[in-house]
Coordinates of C-alpha atoms in Angstrom, one line a residue:
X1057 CA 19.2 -26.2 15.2
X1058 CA 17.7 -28.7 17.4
X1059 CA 14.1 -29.6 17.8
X1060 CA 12.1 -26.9 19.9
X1061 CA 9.0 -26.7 21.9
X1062 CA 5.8 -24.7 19.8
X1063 CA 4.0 -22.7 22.1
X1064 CA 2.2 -21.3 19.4
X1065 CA 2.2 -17.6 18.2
X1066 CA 2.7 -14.9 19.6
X1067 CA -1.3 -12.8 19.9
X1068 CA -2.0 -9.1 20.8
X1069 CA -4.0 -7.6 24.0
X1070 CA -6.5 -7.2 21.5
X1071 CA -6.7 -10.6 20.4
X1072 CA -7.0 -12.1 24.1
X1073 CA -9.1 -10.0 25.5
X1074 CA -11.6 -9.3 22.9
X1075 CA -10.9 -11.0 19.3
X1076 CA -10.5 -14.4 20.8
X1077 CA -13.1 -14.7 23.5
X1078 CA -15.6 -13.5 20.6
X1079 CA -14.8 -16.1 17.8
X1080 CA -14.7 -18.9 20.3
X1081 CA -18.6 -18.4 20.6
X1082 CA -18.7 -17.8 17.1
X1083 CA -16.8 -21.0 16.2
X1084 CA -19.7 -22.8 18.0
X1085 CA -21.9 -21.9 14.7
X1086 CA -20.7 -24.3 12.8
X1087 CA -21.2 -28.0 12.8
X1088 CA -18.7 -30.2 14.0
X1089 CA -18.3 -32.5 11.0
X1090 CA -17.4 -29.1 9.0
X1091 CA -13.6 -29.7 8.4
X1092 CA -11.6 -26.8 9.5
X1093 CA -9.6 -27.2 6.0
X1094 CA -12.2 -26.2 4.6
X1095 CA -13.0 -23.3 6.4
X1096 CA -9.6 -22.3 5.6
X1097 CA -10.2 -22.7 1.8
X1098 CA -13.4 -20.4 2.7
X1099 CA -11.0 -17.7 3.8
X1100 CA -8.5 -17.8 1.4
X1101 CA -11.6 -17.7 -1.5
X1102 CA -12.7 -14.2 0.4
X1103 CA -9.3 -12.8 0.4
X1104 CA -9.4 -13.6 -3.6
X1105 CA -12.7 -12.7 -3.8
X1106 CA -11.5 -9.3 -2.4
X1107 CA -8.8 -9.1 -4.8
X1108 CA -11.1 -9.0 -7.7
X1109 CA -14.0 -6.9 -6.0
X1110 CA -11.2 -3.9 -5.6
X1111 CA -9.9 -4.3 -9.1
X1112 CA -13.8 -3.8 -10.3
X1113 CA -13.9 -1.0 -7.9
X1114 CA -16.8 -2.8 -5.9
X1115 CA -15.6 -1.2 -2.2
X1116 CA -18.8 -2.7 -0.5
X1117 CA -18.1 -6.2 -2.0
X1118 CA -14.1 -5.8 -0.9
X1119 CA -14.7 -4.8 2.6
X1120 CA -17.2 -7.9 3.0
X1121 CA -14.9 -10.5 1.3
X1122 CA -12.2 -9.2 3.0
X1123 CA -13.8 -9.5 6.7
X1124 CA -15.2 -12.5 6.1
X1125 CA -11.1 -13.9 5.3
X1126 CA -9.6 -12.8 8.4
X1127 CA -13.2 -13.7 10.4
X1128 CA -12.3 -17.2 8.9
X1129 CA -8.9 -16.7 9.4
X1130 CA -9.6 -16.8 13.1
X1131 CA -12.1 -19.6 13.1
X1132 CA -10.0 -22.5 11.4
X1133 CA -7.7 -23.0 14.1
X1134 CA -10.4 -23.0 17.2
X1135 CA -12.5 -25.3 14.9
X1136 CA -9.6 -27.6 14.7
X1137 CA -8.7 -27.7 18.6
X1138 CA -12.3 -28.1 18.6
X1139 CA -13.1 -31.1 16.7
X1140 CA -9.7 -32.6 17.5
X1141 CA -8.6 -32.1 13.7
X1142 CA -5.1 -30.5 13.8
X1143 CA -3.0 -31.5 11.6
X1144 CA 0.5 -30.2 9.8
X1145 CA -1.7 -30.0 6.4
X1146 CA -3.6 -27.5 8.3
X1147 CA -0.9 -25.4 9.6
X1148 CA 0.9 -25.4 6.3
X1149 CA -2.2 -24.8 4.2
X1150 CA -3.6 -21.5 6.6
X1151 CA -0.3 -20.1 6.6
X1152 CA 0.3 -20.7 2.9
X1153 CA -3.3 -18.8 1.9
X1154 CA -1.9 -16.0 4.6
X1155 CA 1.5 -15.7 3.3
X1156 CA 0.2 -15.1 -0.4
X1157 CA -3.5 -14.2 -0.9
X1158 CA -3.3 -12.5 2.8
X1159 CA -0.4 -10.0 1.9
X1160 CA -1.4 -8.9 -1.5
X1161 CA -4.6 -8.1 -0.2
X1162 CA -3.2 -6.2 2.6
X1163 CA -0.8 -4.9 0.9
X1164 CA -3.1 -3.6 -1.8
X1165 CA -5.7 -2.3 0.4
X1166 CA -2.6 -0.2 2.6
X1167 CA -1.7 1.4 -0.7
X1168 CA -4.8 2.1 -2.4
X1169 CA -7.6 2.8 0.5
X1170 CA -5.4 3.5 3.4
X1171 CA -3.2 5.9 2.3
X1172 CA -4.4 6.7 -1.0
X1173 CA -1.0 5.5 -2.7
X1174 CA -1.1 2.8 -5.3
X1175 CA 2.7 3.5 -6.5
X1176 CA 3.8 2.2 -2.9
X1177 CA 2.5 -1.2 -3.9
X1178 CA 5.5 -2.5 -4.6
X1179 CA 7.8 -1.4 -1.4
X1180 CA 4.5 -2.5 0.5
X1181 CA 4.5 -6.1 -1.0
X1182 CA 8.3 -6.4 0.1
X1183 CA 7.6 -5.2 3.2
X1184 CA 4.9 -7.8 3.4
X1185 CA 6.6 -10.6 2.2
X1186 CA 9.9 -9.9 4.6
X1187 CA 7.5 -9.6 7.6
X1188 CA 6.0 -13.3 6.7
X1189 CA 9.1 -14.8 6.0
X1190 CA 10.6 -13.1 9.8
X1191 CA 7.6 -15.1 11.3
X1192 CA 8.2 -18.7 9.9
X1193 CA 12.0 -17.8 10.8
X1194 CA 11.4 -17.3 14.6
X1195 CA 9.0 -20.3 14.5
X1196 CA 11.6 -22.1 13.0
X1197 CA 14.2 -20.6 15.9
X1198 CA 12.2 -20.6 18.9
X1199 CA 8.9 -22.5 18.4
X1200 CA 6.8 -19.0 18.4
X1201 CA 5.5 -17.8 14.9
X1202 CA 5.6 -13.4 16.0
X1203 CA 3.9 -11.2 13.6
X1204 CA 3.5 -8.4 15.3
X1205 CA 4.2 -7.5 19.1
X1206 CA 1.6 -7.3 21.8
X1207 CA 0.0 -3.9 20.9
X1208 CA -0.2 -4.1 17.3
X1209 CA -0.1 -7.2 15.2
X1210 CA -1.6 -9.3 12.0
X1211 CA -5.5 -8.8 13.7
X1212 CA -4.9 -4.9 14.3
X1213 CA -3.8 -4.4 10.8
X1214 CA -6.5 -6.5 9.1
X1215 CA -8.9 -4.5 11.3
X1216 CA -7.3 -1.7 9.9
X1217 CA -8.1 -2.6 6.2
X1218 CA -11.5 -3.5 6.8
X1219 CA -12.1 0.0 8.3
X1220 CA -10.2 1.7 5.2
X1221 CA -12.4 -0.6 2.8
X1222 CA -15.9 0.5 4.6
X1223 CA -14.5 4.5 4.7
X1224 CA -13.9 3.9 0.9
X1225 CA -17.5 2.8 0.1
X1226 CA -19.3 4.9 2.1
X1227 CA -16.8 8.1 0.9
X1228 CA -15.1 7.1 -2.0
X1229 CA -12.4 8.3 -0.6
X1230 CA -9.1 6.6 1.5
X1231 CA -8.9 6.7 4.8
X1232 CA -5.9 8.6 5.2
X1233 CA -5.0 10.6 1.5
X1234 CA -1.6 11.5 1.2
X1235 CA -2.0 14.3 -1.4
X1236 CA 0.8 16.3 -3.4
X1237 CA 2.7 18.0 -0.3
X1238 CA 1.8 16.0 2.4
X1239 CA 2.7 12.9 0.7
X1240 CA 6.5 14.0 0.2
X1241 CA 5.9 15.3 3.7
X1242 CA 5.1 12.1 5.2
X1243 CA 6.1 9.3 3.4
X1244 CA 9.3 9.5 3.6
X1245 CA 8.7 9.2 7.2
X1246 CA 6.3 6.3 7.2
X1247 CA 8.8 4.1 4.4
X1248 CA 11.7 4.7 7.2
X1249 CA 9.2 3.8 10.3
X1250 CA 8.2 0.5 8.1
X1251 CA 11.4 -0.3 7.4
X1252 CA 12.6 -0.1 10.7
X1253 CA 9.9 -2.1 12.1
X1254 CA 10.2 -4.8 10.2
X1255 CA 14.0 -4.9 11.0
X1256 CA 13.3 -4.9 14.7
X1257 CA 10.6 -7.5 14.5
X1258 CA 13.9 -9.4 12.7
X1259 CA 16.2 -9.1 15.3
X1260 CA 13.8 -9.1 18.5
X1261 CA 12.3 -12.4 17.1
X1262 CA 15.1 -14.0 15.1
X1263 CA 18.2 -13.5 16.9
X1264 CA 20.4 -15.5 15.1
X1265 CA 23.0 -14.2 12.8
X1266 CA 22.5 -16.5 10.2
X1267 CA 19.1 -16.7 9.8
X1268 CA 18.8 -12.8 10.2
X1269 CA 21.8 -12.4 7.3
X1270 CA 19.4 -14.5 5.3
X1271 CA 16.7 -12.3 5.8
X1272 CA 19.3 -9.2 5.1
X1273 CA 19.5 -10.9 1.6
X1274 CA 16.0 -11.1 0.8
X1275 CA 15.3 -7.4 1.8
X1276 CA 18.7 -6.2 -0.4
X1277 CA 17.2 -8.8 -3.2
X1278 CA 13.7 -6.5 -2.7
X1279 CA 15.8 -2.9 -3.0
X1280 CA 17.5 -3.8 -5.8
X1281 CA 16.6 -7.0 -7.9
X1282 CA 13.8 -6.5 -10.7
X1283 CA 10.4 -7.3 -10.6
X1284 CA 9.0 -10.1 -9.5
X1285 CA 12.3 -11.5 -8.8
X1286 CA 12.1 -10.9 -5.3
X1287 CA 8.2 -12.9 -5.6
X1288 CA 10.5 -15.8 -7.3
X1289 CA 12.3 -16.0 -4.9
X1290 CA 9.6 -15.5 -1.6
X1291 CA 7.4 -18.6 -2.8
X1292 CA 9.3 -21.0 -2.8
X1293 CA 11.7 -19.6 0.5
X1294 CA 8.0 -19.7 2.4
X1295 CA 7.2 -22.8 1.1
X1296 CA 10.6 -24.5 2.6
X1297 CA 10.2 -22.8 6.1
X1298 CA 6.1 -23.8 6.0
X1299 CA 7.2 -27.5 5.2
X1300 CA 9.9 -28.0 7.6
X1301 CA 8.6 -26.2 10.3
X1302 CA 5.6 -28.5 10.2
X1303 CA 7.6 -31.3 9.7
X1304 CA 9.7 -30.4 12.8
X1305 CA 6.3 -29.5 15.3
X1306 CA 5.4 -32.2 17.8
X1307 CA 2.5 -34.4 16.5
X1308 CA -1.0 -33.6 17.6
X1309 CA -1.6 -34.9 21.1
X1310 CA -4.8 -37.3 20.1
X1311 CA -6.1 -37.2 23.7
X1312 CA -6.2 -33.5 23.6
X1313 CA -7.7 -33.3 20.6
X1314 CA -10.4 -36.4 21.3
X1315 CA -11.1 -34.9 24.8
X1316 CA -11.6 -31.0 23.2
X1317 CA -14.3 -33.1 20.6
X1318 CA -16.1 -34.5 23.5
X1319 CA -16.1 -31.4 25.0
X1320 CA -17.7 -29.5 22.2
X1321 CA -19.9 -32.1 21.4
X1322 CA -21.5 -32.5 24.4
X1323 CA -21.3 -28.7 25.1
X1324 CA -19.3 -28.6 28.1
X1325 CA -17.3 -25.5 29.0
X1326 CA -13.7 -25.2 28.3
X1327 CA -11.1 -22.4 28.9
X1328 CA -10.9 -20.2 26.0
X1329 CA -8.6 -20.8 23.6
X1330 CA -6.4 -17.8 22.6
X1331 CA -4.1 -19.5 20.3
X1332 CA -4.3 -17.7 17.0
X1333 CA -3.2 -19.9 14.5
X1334 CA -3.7 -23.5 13.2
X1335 CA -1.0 -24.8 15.9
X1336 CA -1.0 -28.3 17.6
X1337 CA -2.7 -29.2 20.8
X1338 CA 0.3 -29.2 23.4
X1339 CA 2.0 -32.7 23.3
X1340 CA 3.3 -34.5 26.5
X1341 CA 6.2 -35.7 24.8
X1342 CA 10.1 -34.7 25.5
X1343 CA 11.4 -32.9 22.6
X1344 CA 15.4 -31.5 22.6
X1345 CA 15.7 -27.5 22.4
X1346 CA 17.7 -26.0 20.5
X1347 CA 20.2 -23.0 20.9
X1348 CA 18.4 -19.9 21.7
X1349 CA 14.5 -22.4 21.8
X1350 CA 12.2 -20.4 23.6
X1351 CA 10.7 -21.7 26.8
X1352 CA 7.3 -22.6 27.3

């Protein structure tokens, strides 16, 4: 494949215009020996903490839990640019915690309290898993983790739960309930429009044949294997593409990350930084692209 140039992920309007600009003041609350690790860790224990609240049927507690993960979520990386921590431990560890306490939670907050439909829990987790593993696939091909596309992405949707959590403790009810007709109205509707939006988020990001049969496999393995075989199969398959494509990023530029430290630390101003995830400080080192590498 080549090496090829990270130019970090791919964020929504949203994200740079609002999102973004509002967690780099609020990354400025917390101390600068705090290890952005461990605000990581912090995040993924609200997205189990979530988990557990929804299971005991405590809505309040899931919302909060839940915002607080993708709050975090948000933080870890600008802490790290920050204190001039990034690290390929980081970017494995935050993506790991996404890829598996992130989509269950998601997944189970869609189904239950966004449209009302627990027994799509299952076609939503496959959904989920497919859309993660399309993201570390076009990192892997052009550099550019992509969940999502300019208008709508993985900050929209966890919005999105947060608001369905909140409607169901201060109704009880889900946002959107697909009752008796309208759910065989509807869904088979929304199960096509998911489908097909994860397959074009597939081949608009992938765009290699291989890579994209691969991904083919897993989502025939989800439509017909047995359960959890397909989750058997998604750990380790995320775990390989979190590795390597850490392995294969260009080391943290340490005068980047020392000057963005002395910069915070003697509370200078510095251009916002909209880069969503826990991605490396750009290096000023050559690096070979690959066929079909994105340019930076």
């Amino acid at each position: 494949d080549g090496d090829v140039v990270s130019s970090g992920p791919m964020s929504s309007l949203l994200y740079d215009l609002a999102l973004s600009p509002f967690y780099d003041r609020l990354v400025q609350l917390w101390p600068l020996w705090v290890h952005p690790n461990a605000i990581t860790c912090l995040g993924g224990a609200g997205a189990a903490a979530s988990l557990l609240a929804m299971r005991r049927g405590s809505w309040v507690a899931a919302c909060a839990a839940f915002t607080a993960y993708h709050m975090l979520d948000n933080m870890d990386g600008k802490q790290a640019r920050r204190t001039g921590k990034s690290s390929r431990l980081g970017h494995v560890l935050d993506h790991a915690l996404d890829g598996s306490l992130g989509v269950l939670a998601s997944c189970q907050i869609c189904c239950d309290h966004l449209f009302g439909y627990p027994a799509a829990q299952r076609f939503a987790l496959c959904c989920g898993m497919s859309t993660l593993l399309t993201c570390h696939v076009a990192e892997r091909c052009s550099g550019r983790p992509t969940l999502g596309t300019r208008l709508f992405g993985a900050d929209e949707l966890f919005l999105l739960c947060s608001l369905s959590l909140g409607h169901r403790a201060a109704t009880g009810e889900p946002l959107l309930q697909l009752d008796g007709s309208e759910r065989e109205r509807w869904w088979p509707a929304l199960r096509a429009g998911w489908l097909l939006a994860v397959a074009l988020l597939a081949v608009l990001t992938v765009r290699r044949p291989r890579w994209l049969a691969a991904l083919g496999s897993f989502g025939l393995l989800c439509a017909t294997a047995p359960w959890p075989l397909p989750c058997l199969v998604y750990g380790p398959a995320l775990a390989v593409l979190l590795v390597t494509n850490a392995a294969r990023a260009p080391r943290p530029c340490l005068a980047c990350s020392r000057s963005s430290a002395h910069s915070s630390s003697t509370r200078t101003r510095s251009p916002p930084q909209t880069s969503r995830g826990r991605e490396y400080p750009p290096s000023s080192r050559t690096h070979t692209r690959g066929p079909g590498s994105a340019r930076s």
